């Protein structure tokens, strides 16, 4: 949300980092191949970015997030929030060439 008094231009990919329950292993989500463009966010308005998440109910090859940290484009300060406990685990694709879990651009 743009909490300022003026509109602002924003564009690109946010940084999305997950921290696991088992050992605190970090996973920085890959960016999609989508092209992005700048958009103007009016004062008091907000924008969003979609995540593609590959869920699993399997007992092997999974990643269970505990926390997600989101860093807006061109920023260094992240917002850290607890991952919803009622969701399934993610397929562990931290070393995948073409992961099914990734972040899309803002807008």
Short mmCIF file of N, CA, C and O in Angstrom, two decimals, residues 41-99:
data_model
loop_
_atom_site.label_atom_id
_atom_site.label_comp_id
_atom_site.label_asym_id
_atom_site.label_seq_id
_atom_site.Cartn_x
_atom_site.Cartn_y
_atom_site.Cartn_z
N UNK A 41 1.24 3.83 -8.72
CA UNK A 41 0.38 3.48 -7.60
C UNK A 41 -0.01 4.78 -6.90
O UNK A 41 0.85 5.48 -6.36
N UNK A 42 -1.29 5.10 -6.96
CA UNK A 42 -1.79 6.34 -6.37
C UNK A 42 -1.72 6.27 -4.84
O UNK A 42 -1.70 5.17 -4.26
N UNK A 43 -1.70 7.42 -4.21
CA UNK A 43 -1.70 7.49 -2.75
C UNK A 43 -2.91 6.73 -2.21
O UNK A 43 -4.02 6.87 -2.71
N UNK A 44 -2.68 5.86 -1.23
CA UNK A 44 -3.74 5.07 -0.63
C UNK A 44 -4.10 3.80 -1.39
O UNK A 44 -4.91 3.01 -0.92
N UNK A 45 -3.51 3.60 -2.56
CA UNK A 45 -3.79 2.42 -3.36
C UNK A 45 -2.70 1.36 -3.15
O UNK A 45 -1.65 1.63 -2.57
N UNK A 46 -2.95 0.16 -3.64
CA UNK A 46 -1.96 -0.92 -3.50
C UNK A 46 -1.89 -1.70 -4.80
O UNK A 46 -2.69 -1.50 -5.71
N UNK A 47 -0.94 -2.57 -4.87
CA UNK A 47 -0.78 -3.47 -6.00
C UNK A 47 -0.45 -4.84 -5.45
O UNK A 47 -0.36 -5.03 -4.24
N UNK A 48 -0.27 -5.80 -6.32
CA UNK A 48 -0.01 -7.17 -5.86
C UNK A 48 0.98 -7.85 -6.80
O UNK A 48 1.33 -7.32 -7.85
N UNK A 49 1.40 -9.02 -6.37
CA UNK A 49 2.23 -9.88 -7.22
C UNK A 49 1.83 -11.31 -6.95
O UNK A 49 1.66 -11.72 -5.80
N UNK A 50 1.61 -12.10 -7.99
CA UNK A 50 1.22 -13.50 -7.78
C UNK A 50 2.44 -14.40 -7.55
O UNK A 50 3.51 -14.19 -8.12
N UNK A 51 2.23 -15.39 -6.71
CA UNK A 51 3.20 -16.46 -6.50
C UNK A 51 2.65 -17.73 -7.13
O UNK A 51 1.46 -18.00 -7.01
N UNK A 52 3.48 -18.48 -7.79
CA UNK A 52 3.11 -19.83 -8.22
C UNK A 52 3.71 -20.77 -7.19
O UNK A 52 4.92 -20.72 -6.94
N UNK A 53 2.88 -21.61 -6.59
CA UNK A 53 3.33 -22.51 -5.54
C UNK A 53 2.98 -23.95 -5.91
O UNK A 53 1.84 -24.24 -6.26
N UNK A 54 3.96 -24.83 -5.83
CA UNK A 54 3.76 -26.26 -6.11
C UNK A 54 3.62 -26.98 -4.77
O UNK A 54 4.61 -27.21 -4.07
N UNK A 55 2.38 -27.32 -4.40
CA UNK A 55 2.11 -27.97 -3.12
C UNK A 55 2.22 -29.49 -3.26
O UNK A 55 2.05 -30.05 -4.34
N UNK A 56 2.48 -30.15 -2.12
CA UNK A 56 2.54 -31.61 -2.09
C UNK A 56 2.02 -32.11 -0.75
O UNK A 56 2.10 -31.41 0.25
N UNK A 57 1.53 -33.33 -0.77
CA UNK A 57 1.12 -34.01 0.48
C UNK A 57 2.08 -35.17 0.76
O UNK A 57 1.87 -35.95 1.67
N UNK A 58 3.13 -35.30 -0.06
CA UNK A 58 4.10 -36.38 0.08
C UNK A 58 4.95 -36.20 1.33
O UNK A 58 5.14 -35.09 1.81
N UNK A 59 5.51 -37.32 1.81
CA UNK A 59 6.37 -37.29 2.99
C UNK A 59 7.84 -37.09 2.64
O UNK A 59 8.67 -36.89 3.52
N UNK A 60 8.19 -37.19 1.35
CA UNK A 60 9.58 -37.02 0.91
C UNK A 60 9.66 -35.89 -0.12
O UNK A 60 8.72 -35.66 -0.87
N UNK A 61 10.79 -35.22 -0.16
CA UNK A 61 11.01 -34.17 -1.15
C UNK A 61 10.13 -32.95 -0.94
O UNK A 61 9.70 -32.33 -1.90
N UNK A 62 9.89 -32.61 0.32
CA UNK A 62 9.02 -31.46 0.59
C UNK A 62 9.78 -30.38 1.34
O UNK A 62 10.86 -30.60 1.88
N UNK A 63 9.20 -29.20 1.35
CA UNK A 63 9.74 -28.05 2.06
C UNK A 63 8.57 -27.41 2.80
O UNK A 63 7.58 -27.03 2.18
N UNK A 64 8.67 -27.32 4.11
CA UNK A 64 7.60 -26.73 4.92
C UNK A 64 8.03 -25.36 5.42
O UNK A 64 8.85 -25.25 6.32
N UNK A 65 7.51 -24.30 4.81
CA UNK A 65 7.89 -22.95 5.26
C UNK A 65 7.34 -22.63 6.65
O UNK A 65 6.27 -23.11 7.03
N UNK A 66 8.08 -21.83 7.37
CA UNK A 66 7.62 -21.29 8.65
C UNK A 66 7.41 -19.78 8.52
O UNK A 66 6.52 -19.22 9.14
N UNK A 67 8.25 -19.13 7.71
CA UNK A 67 8.22 -17.69 7.53
C UNK A 67 8.42 -17.34 6.07
O UNK A 67 9.09 -18.07 5.34
N UNK A 68 7.87 -16.19 5.66
CA UNK A 68 8.12 -15.63 4.34
C UNK A 68 8.55 -14.18 4.53
O UNK A 68 7.98 -13.46 5.34
N UNK A 69 9.61 -13.80 3.83
CA UNK A 69 10.09 -12.42 3.86
C UNK A 69 9.93 -11.85 2.45
O UNK A 69 10.38 -12.44 1.48
N UNK A 70 9.29 -10.69 2.37
CA UNK A 70 9.02 -10.05 1.09
C UNK A 70 9.71 -8.70 1.07
O UNK A 70 9.50 -7.86 1.96
N UNK A 71 10.56 -8.50 0.05
CA UNK A 71 11.27 -7.24 -0.11
C UNK A 71 10.80 -6.58 -1.41
O UNK A 71 10.96 -7.18 -2.48
N UNK A 72 10.19 -5.40 -1.34
CA UNK A 72 9.74 -4.73 -2.56
C UNK A 72 10.91 -4.41 -3.49
O UNK A 72 12.06 -4.30 -3.03
N UNK A 73 10.63 -4.25 -4.79
CA UNK A 73 11.71 -3.88 -5.73
C UNK A 73 12.41 -2.60 -5.29
O UNK A 73 11.77 -1.68 -4.78
N UNK A 74 13.71 -2.57 -5.47
CA UNK A 74 14.55 -1.41 -5.14
C UNK A 74 14.53 -1.04 -3.67
O UNK A 74 14.79 0.10 -3.30
N UNK A 75 14.20 -1.97 -2.81
CA UNK A 75 14.22 -1.75 -1.37
C UNK A 75 15.15 -2.76 -0.71
O UNK A 75 15.50 -3.77 -1.30
N UNK A 76 15.53 -2.50 0.52
CA UNK A 76 16.41 -3.41 1.25
C UNK A 76 15.74 -3.95 2.50
O UNK A 76 16.22 -4.91 3.09
N UNK A 77 14.65 -3.35 2.93
CA UNK A 77 13.96 -3.77 4.14
C UNK A 77 12.83 -4.73 3.78
O UNK A 77 11.97 -4.41 2.96
N UNK A 78 12.82 -5.90 4.42
CA UNK A 78 11.81 -6.93 4.15
C UNK A 78 10.72 -6.93 5.20
O UNK A 78 10.94 -6.56 6.35
N UNK A 79 9.54 -7.36 4.77
CA UNK A 79 8.42 -7.60 5.67
C UNK A 79 8.42 -9.09 5.95
O UNK A 79 8.37 -9.90 5.02
N UNK A 80 8.49 -9.48 7.21
CA UNK A 80 8.53 -10.89 7.59
C UNK A 80 7.19 -11.27 8.19
O UNK A 80 6.73 -10.64 9.16
N UNK A 81 6.55 -12.30 7.61
CA UNK A 81 5.26 -12.76 8.11
C UNK A 81 5.28 -14.27 8.27
O UNK A 81 6.03 -14.97 7.58
N UNK A 82 4.46 -14.76 9.18
CA UNK A 82 4.38 -16.20 9.41
C UNK A 82 3.63 -16.86 8.27
O UNK A 82 2.62 -16.35 7.79
N UNK A 83 4.14 -18.01 7.82
CA UNK A 83 3.51 -18.79 6.76
C UNK A 83 2.27 -19.47 7.35
O UNK A 83 2.34 -19.99 8.46
N UNK A 84 1.15 -19.49 6.63
CA UNK A 84 -0.06 -20.13 7.18
C UNK A 84 0.17 -21.62 7.46
O UNK A 84 0.59 -22.37 6.59
N UNK A 85 -0.07 -22.04 8.67
CA UNK A 85 0.19 -23.43 9.10
C UNK A 85 -0.75 -24.44 8.45
O UNK A 85 -0.41 -25.60 8.33
N UNK A 86 -1.93 -23.99 8.04
CA UNK A 86 -2.91 -24.93 7.51
C UNK A 86 -2.63 -25.32 6.04
O UNK A 86 -3.33 -26.15 5.49
N UNK A 87 -1.62 -24.73 5.41
CA UNK A 87 -1.32 -25.07 4.02
C UNK A 87 -0.48 -26.33 3.94
O UNK A 87 0.23 -26.69 4.89
N UNK A 88 -0.55 -27.00 2.79
CA UNK A 88 0.29 -28.17 2.55
C UNK A 88 1.74 -27.74 2.38
O UNK A 88 2.04 -26.56 2.20
N UNK A 89 2.64 -28.71 2.41
CA UNK A 89 4.05 -28.45 2.17
C UNK A 89 4.26 -28.13 0.70
O UNK A 89 3.44 -28.47 -0.15
N UNK A 90 5.40 -27.51 0.40
CA UNK A 90 5.77 -27.24 -0.98
C UNK A 90 6.69 -28.34 -1.49
O UNK A 90 7.47 -28.91 -0.72
N UNK A 91 6.62 -28.60 -2.79
CA UNK A 91 7.60 -29.49 -3.41
C UNK A 91 8.95 -28.79 -3.31
O UNK A 91 9.08 -27.62 -3.67
N UNK A 92 9.95 -29.48 -2.78
CA UNK A 92 11.27 -28.87 -2.61
C UNK A 92 11.96 -28.76 -3.97
O UNK A 92 12.44 -29.74 -4.51
N UNK A 93 11.99 -27.55 -4.50
CA UNK A 93 12.58 -27.30 -5.81
C UNK A 93 13.68 -26.25 -5.73
O UNK A 93 13.91 -25.51 -6.69
N UNK A 94 14.36 -26.20 -4.61
CA UNK A 94 15.38 -25.18 -4.43
C UNK A 94 16.51 -25.28 -5.44
O UNK A 94 17.13 -24.28 -5.76
N UNK A 95 16.78 -26.46 -5.96
CA UNK A 95 17.86 -26.59 -6.94
C UNK A 95 17.32 -26.91 -8.34
O UNK A 95 18.10 -27.26 -9.22
N UNK A 96 16.03 -26.76 -8.55
CA UNK A 96 15.43 -27.08 -9.85
C UNK A 96 15.80 -26.04 -10.91
O UNK A 96 15.92 -24.85 -10.60
N UNK A 97 15.96 -26.49 -12.13
CA UNK A 97 16.26 -25.60 -13.25
C UNK A 97 15.03 -24.78 -13.63
O UNK A 97 15.12 -23.60 -13.93
N UNK A 98 13.87 -25.41 -13.64
CA UNK A 98 12.60 -24.74 -13.97
C UNK A 98 11.58 -25.05 -12.87
O UNK A 98 10.70 -25.87 -13.06
N UNK A 99 11.72 -24.39 -11.71
CA UNK A 99 10.83 -24.71 -10.57
C UNK A 99 9.38 -24.32 -10.84
O UNK A 99 9.10 -23.37 -11.57
#
